[in-house]
CSV table of C-alpha atoms in Angstrom, one decimal:
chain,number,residue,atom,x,y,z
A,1,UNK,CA,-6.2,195.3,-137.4
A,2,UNK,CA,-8.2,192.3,-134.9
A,3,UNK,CA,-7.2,191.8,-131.4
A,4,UNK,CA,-6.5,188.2,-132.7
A,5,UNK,CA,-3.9,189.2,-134.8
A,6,UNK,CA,-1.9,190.5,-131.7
A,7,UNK,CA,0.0,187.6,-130.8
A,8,UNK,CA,1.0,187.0,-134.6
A,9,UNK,CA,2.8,190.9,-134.9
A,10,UNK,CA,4.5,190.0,-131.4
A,11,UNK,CA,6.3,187.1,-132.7
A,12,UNK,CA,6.9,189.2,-136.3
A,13,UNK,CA,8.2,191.7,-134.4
A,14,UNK,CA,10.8,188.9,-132.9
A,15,UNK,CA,12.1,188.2,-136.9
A,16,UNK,CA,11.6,190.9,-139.3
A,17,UNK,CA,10.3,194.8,-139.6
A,18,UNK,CA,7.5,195.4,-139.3
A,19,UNK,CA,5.4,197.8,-141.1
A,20,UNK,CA,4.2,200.8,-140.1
A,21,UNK,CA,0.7,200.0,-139.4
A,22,UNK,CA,1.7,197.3,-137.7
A,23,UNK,CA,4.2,199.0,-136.0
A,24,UNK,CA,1.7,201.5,-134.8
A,25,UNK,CA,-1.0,199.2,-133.9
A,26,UNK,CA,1.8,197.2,-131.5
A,27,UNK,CA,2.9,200.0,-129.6
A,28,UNK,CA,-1.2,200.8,-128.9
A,29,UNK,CA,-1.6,197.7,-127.8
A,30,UNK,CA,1.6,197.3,-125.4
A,31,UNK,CA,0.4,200.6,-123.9
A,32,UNK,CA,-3.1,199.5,-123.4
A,33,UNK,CA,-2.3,196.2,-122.2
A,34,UNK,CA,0.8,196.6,-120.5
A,35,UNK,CA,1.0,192.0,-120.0
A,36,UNK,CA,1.5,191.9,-124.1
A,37,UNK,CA,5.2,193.9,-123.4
A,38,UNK,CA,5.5,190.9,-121.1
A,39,UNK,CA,4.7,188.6,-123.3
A,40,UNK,CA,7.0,189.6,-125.9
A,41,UNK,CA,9.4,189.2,-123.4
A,42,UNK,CA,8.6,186.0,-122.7
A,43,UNK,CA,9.1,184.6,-126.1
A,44,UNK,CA,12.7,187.0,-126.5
A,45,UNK,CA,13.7,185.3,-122.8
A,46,UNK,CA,12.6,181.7,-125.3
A,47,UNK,CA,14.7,182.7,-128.0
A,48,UNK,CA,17.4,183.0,-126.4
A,49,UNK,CA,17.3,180.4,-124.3
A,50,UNK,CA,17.2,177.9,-127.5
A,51,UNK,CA,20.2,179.8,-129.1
A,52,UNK,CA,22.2,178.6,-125.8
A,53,UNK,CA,20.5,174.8,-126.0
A,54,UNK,CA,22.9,173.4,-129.1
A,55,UNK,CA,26.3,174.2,-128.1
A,56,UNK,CA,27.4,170.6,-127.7
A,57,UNK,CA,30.3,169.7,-129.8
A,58,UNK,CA,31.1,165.9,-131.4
A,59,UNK,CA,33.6,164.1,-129.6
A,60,UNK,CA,37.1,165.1,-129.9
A,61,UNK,CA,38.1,162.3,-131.7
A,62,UNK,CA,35.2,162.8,-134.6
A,63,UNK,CA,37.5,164.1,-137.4
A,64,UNK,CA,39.2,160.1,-136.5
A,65,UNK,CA,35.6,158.4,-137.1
A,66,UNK,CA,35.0,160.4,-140.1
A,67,UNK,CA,38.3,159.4,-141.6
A,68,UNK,CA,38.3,155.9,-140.8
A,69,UNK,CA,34.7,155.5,-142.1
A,70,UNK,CA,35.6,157.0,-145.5
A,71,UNK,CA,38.4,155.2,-145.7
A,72,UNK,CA,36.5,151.8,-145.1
A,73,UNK,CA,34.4,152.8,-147.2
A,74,UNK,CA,36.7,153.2,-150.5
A,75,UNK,CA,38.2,150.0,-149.2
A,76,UNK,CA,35.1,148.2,-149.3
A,77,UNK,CA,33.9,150.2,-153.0
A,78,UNK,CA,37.6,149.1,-154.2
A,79,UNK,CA,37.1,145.5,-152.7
A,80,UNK,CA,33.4,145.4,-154.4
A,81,UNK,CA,35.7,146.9,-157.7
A,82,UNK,CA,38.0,144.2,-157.3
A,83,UNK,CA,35.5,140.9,-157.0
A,84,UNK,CA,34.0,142.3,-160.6
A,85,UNK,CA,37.1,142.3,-162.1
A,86,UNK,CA,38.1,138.9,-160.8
A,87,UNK,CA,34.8,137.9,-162.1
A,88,UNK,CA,35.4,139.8,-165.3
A,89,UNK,CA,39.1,138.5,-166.2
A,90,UNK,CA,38.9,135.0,-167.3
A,91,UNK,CA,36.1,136.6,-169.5
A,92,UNK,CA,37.9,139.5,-171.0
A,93,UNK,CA,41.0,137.4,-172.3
A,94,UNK,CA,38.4,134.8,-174.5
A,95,UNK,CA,35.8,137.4,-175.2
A,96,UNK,CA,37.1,139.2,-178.6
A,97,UNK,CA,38.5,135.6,-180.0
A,98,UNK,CA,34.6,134.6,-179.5
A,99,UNK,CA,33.1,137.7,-180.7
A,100,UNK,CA,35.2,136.8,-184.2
A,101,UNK,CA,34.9,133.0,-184.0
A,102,UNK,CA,30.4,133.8,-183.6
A,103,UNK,CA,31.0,136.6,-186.2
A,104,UNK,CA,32.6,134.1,-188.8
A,105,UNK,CA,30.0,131.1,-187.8
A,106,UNK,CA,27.2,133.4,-188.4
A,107,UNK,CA,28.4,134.9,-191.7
A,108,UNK,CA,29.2,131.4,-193.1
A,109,UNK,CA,25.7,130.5,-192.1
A,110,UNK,CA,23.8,133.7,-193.7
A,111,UNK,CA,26.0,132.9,-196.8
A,112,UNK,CA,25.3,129.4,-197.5
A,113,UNK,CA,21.9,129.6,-196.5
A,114,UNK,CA,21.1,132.5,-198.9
A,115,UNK,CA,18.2,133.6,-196.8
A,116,UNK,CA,17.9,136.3,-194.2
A,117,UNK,CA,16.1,134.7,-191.0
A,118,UNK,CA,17.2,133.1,-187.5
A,119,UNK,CA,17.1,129.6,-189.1
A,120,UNK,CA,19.9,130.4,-191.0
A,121,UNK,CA,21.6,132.5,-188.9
A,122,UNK,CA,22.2,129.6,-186.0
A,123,UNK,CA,22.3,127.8,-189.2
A,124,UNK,CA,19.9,125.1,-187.8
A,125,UNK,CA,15.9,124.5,-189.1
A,126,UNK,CA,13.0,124.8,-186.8
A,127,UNK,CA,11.9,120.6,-186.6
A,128,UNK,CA,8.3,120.6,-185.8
A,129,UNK,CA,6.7,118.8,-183.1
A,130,UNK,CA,4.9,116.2,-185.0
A,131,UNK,CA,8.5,115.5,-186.5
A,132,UNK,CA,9.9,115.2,-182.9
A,133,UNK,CA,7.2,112.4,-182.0
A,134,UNK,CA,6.6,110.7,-185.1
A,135,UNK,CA,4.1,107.6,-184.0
A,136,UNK,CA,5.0,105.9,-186.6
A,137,UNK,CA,8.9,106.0,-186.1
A,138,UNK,CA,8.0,104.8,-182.6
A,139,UNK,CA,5.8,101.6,-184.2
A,140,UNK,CA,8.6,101.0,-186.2
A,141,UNK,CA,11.6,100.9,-184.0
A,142,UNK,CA,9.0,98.9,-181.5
B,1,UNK,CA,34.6,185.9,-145.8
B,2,UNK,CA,35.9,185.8,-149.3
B,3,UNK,CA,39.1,184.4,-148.3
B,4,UNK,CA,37.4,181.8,-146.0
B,5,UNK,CA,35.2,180.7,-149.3
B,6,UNK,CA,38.6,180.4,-151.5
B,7,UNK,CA,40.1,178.5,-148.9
B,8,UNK,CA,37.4,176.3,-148.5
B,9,UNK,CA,37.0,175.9,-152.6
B,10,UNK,CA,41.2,175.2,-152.6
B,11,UNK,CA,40.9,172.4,-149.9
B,12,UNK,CA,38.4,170.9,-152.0
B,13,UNK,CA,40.5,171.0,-155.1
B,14,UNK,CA,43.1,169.4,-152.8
B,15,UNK,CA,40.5,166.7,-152.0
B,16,UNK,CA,39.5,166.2,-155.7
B,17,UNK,CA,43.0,165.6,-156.4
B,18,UNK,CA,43.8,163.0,-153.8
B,19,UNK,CA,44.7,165.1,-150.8
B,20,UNK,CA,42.5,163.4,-147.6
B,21,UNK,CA,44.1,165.4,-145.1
B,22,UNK,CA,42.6,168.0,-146.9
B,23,UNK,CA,39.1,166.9,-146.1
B,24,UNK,CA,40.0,166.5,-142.4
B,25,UNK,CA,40.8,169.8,-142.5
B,26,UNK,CA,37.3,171.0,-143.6
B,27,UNK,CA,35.8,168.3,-141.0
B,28,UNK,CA,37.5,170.1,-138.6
B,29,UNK,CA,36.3,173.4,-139.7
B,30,UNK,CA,32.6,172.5,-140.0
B,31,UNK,CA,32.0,170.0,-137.4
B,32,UNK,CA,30.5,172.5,-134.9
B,33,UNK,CA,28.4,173.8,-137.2
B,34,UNK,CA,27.3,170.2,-138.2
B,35,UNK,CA,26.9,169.6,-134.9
B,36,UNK,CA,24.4,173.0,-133.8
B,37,UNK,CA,22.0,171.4,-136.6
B,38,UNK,CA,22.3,167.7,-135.7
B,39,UNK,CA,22.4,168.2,-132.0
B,40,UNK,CA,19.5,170.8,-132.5
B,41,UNK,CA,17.1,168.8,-133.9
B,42,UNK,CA,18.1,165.1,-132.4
B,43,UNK,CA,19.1,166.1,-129.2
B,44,UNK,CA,22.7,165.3,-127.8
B,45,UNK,CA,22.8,161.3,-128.9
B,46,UNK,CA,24.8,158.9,-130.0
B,47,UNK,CA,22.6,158.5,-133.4
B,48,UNK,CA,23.4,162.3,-133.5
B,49,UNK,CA,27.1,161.9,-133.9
B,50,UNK,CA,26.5,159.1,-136.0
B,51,UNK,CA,24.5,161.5,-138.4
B,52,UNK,CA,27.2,164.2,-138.3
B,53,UNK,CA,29.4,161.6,-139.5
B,54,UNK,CA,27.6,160.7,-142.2
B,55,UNK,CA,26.9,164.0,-143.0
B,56,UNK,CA,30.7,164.3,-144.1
B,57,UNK,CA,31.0,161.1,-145.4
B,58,UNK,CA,27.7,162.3,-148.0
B,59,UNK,CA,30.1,165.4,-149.0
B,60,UNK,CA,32.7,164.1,-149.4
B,61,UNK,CA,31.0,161.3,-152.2
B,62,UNK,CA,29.5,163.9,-154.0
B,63,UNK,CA,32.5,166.3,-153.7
B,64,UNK,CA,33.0,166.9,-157.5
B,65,UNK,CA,29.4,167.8,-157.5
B,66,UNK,CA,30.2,170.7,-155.1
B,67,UNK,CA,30.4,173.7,-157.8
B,68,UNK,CA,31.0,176.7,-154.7
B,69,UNK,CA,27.4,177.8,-155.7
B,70,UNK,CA,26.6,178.1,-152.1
B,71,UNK,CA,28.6,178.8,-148.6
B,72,UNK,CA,30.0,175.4,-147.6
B,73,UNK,CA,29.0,175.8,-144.4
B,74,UNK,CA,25.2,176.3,-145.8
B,75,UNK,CA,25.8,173.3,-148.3
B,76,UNK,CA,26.8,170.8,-145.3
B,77,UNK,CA,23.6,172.1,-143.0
B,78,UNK,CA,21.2,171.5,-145.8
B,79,UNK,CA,22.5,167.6,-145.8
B,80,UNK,CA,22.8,167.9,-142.0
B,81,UNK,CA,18.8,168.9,-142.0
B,82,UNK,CA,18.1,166.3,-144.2
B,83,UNK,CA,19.7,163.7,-142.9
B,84,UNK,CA,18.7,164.8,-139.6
B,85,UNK,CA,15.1,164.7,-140.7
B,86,UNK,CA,15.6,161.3,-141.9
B,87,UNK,CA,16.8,160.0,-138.9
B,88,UNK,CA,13.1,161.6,-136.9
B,89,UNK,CA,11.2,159.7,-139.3
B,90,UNK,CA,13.3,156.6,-138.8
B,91,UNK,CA,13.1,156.9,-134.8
B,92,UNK,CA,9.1,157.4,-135.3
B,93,UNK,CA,8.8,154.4,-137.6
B,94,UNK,CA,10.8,152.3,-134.7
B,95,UNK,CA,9.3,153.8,-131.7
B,96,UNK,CA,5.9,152.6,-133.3
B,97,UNK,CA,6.9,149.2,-132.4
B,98,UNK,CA,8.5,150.3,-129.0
B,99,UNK,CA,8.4,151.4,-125.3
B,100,UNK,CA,10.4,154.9,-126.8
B,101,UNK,CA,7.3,156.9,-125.9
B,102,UNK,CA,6.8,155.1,-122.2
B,103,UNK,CA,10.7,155.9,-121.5
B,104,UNK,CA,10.8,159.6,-122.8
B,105,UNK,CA,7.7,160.1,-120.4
B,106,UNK,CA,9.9,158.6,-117.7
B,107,UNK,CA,12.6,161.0,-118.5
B,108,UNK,CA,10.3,164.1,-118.4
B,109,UNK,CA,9.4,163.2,-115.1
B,110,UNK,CA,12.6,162.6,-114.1
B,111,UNK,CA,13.9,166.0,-115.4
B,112,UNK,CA,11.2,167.6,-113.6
B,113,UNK,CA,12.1,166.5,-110.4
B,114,UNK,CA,15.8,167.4,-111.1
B,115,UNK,CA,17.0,170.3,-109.0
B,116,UNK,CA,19.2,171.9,-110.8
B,117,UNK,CA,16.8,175.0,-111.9
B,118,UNK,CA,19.2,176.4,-115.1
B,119,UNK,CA,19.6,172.5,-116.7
B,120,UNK,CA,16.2,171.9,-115.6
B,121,UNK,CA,15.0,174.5,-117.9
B,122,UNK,CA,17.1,173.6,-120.6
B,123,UNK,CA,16.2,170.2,-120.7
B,124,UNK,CA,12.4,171.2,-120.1
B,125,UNK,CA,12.5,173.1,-123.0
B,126,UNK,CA,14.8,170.9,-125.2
B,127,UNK,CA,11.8,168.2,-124.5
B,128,UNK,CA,9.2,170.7,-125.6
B,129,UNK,CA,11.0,171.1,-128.9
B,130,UNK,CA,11.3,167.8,-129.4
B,131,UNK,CA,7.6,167.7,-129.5
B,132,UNK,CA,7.1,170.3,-132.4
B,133,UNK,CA,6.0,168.5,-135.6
B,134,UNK,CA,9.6,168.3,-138.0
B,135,UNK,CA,9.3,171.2,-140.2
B,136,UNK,CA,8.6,173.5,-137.5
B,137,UNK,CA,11.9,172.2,-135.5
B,138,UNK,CA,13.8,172.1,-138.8
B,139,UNK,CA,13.0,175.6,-138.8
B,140,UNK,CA,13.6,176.6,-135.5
B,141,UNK,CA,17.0,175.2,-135.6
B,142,UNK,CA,18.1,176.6,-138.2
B,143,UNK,CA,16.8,179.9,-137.0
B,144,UNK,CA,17.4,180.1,-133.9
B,145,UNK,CA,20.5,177.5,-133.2
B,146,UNK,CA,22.2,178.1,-136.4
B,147,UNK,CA,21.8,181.6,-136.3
B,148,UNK,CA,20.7,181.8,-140.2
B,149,UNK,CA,18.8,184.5,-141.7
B,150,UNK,CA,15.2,183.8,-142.6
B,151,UNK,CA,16.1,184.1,-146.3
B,152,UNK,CA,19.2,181.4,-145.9
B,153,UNK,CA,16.7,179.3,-144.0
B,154,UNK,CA,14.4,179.6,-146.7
B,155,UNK,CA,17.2,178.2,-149.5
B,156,UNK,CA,18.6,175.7,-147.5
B,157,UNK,CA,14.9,174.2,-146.7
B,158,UNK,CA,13.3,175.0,-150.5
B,159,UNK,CA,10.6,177.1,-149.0
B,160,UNK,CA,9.6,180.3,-149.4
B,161,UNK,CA,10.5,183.1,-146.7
B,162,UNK,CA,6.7,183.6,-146.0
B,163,UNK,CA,6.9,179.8,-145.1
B,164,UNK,CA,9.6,179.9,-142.8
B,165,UNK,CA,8.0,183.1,-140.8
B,166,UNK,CA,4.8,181.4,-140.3
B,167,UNK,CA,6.5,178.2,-139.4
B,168,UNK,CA,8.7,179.7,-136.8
B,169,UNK,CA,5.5,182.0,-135.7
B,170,UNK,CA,3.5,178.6,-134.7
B,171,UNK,CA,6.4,176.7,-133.2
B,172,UNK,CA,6.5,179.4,-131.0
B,173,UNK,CA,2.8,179.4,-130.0
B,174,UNK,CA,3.2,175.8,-129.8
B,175,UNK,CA,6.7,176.0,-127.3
B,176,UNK,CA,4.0,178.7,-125.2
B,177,UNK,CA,1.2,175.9,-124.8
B,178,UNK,CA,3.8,173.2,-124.2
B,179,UNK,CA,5.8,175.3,-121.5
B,180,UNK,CA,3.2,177.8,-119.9
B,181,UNK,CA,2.1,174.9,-117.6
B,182,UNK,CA,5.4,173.2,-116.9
B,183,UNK,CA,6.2,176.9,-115.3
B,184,UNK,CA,3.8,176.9,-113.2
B,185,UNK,CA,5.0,173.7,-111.8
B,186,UNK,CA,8.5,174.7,-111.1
C-alpha cells in the first residue's frame, strides 16, 4: 500500500468498510502520523457540516403554486384541445358525405375508362405542352 | 415503511382517478425532500423553487407511468437531480453572456467579510460546492444532503457504486483545496 494512497482510504473510510488490509495499513499510518487522525477529522467536521447546509424548506404556500400551475396547465392543454376541435368540426360533419361522393367519382371514372392509371382515375388526360401552346392555333386566331 | 409506500401508491390511484387533492397531499409529503435536492445543488433561489415546482408538475404528467417500481420519494429526487442539473447547465449557458461570474465574486467577498462566524462558514462552504464540476455535486447532494445510501445514489444517478465512491472521494479533495485557504483567512 503507497503513502499516496493515504488520503484515498481516509475518505473510504468516511463511506464504506473497509478491508482489512486497508484497515490495517490506516491505523499504521494514524499512529505514525498522528495529523492524518486530524485530517480525517477534518473531512467528518465537512460532512457534517454539508448535511446541515440544505435544510431550507419551499415557501409555505408552495403546495398553492404547484396546484395552480397544474391546473393552468390542463386549462391551457384543454384550451389547445379545444381550438383543434373547433378547427376540426365544420370538417367532421362534410368529411364522410365527401369520402362517398370521391369514392363514387372515382369508381365511375376507373369504370368507364377501363384502364387502371391516374388519368383515369381523376378521369381527366395528361394534354401535352406542345398541345397547350399550339403556334399554329395562335396564327390562326391572330 | 410498507404502509408509507401503499399509502403513497393509494393517493396515486386517487390522482389517476381524478382526485387532485390527492396530489397535494403527496406535494405536501415530498416537498422537503424535493427541496434538500433542489436547494442542495442550486443554492436557496428563486429558480430553485421554481424547479421544485416543476418537479411536481413533471410527476404528476407522467403519473400513470409511475408503476411503484421505486420509493416515491427516490422517483421524485431522480427528476429533482435532473431537472436540477438542467437548470446548472442553463445558468452556465446564460452566465456566458453575463456579469454572473463578476457578481458571485462580489458575493464571496462580501461573505467573507461577514461576521457572523457559524453563517459565514456555511455560506463559505456552500460557495465552495458550488464550484465542484455537476456530477461531483449531484453526488454530494444526494449523499450527503439527502442522506441516501451509496447504492440508492448509484440508481437514482445510473452509475455504478464504484462511480459514486470515487466521485464523492474527489469532491472532497476538491472541497480541501477550495477551503484549506479560506481558513486560514478567517
Amino acid at each position: 500500500m503507497k503513502t499516496k494512497n493515504i488520503n484515498e482510504i481516509i475518505l473510504k473510510s468516511l463511506d464504506s468498510e473497509l478491508s482489512e488490509e486497508e484497515k490495517r495499513f490506516l491505523d499504521e499510518e494514524i499512529q505514525k502520523h498522528p495529523e492524518l487522525q486530524s485530517e480525517r477529522d477534518w473531512h467528518m467536521k465537512l460532512r457534517g457540516e454539508i448535511s446541515t447546509l440544505s435544510s431550507a424548506e419551499f415557501s409555505s404556500d408552495f403546495e398553492l403554486k404547484v396546484m395552480n400551475r397544474i391546473r393552468t396547465t390542463k386549462h391551457e392543454e384543454r384550451e389547445s384541445g379545444n381550438l383543434f376541435l373547433q378547427l376540426a368540426l365544420p370538417f367532421k360533419r362534410v368529411v364522410l358525405p365527401a369520402m362517398i361522393v370521391l369514392i363514387i367519382l372515382l369508381t365511375y371514372n376507373l369504370t368507364i375508362t377501363e384502364s387502371v392509371s391516374a388519368e383515369s382515375l381523376i378521369g381527366m388526360s395528361t394534354v401535352p405542352m406542345e398541345d397547350l401552346f399550339d403556334p399554329g392555333t395562335t396564327l390562326i386566331l391572330e | 415503511m410498507k404502509n408509507q409506500l401503499e399509502t403513497d401508491l393509494e393517493l396515486i390511484d386517487s390522482v389517476r382517478n381524478g382526485d387532485t387533492f390527492a396530489f397535494t397531499k403527496i406535494v405536501g409529503r415530498y416537498k422537503s425532500k424535493v427541496a434538500t435536492t433542489v436547494f442542495g445543488v442550486l443554492g436557496k433561489t428563486q429558480e430553485a423553487e421554481d424547479v421544485g415546482q416543476e418537479v411536481f408538475i413533471r410527476f404528476f404528467k407522467s403519473i400513470n407511468q409511475f408503476r411503484g417500481e421505486s420509493q416515491l420519494g427516490t422517483y421524485l429526487t431522480r427528476i429533482a437531480i435532473n431537472l436540477s442539473l438542467n437548470e446548472l447547465k442553463r445558468r452556465k449557458r446564460s452566465s456566458f453572456f453575463s456579469f454572473e461570474d463578476w457578481t458571485e465574486t462580489k458575493i464571496e467577498e462580501k461573505v467573507q467579510s461577514e461576521h457572523s462566524e457559524d453563517l459565514e462558514r456555511k455560506e463559505i462552504v456552500r460557495k465552495a460546492i458550488d464550484q465542484l464540476p455537476d456530477k461531483f455535486k449531484a453526488v454530494l447532494v444526494l449523499r450527503l444532503m439527502d442522506g441516501y445510501s451509496t447504492e440508492e445514489t448509484a440508481k437514482i444517478l445510473e452509475v455504478p457504486n464504484g462511480t459514486v465512491l470515487s466521485r464523492l472521494s474527489r469532491a472532497q479533495q476538491k472541497l480541501k483545496k477550495i477551503l484549506t485557504p479560506l481558513e486560514a483567512d478567517i
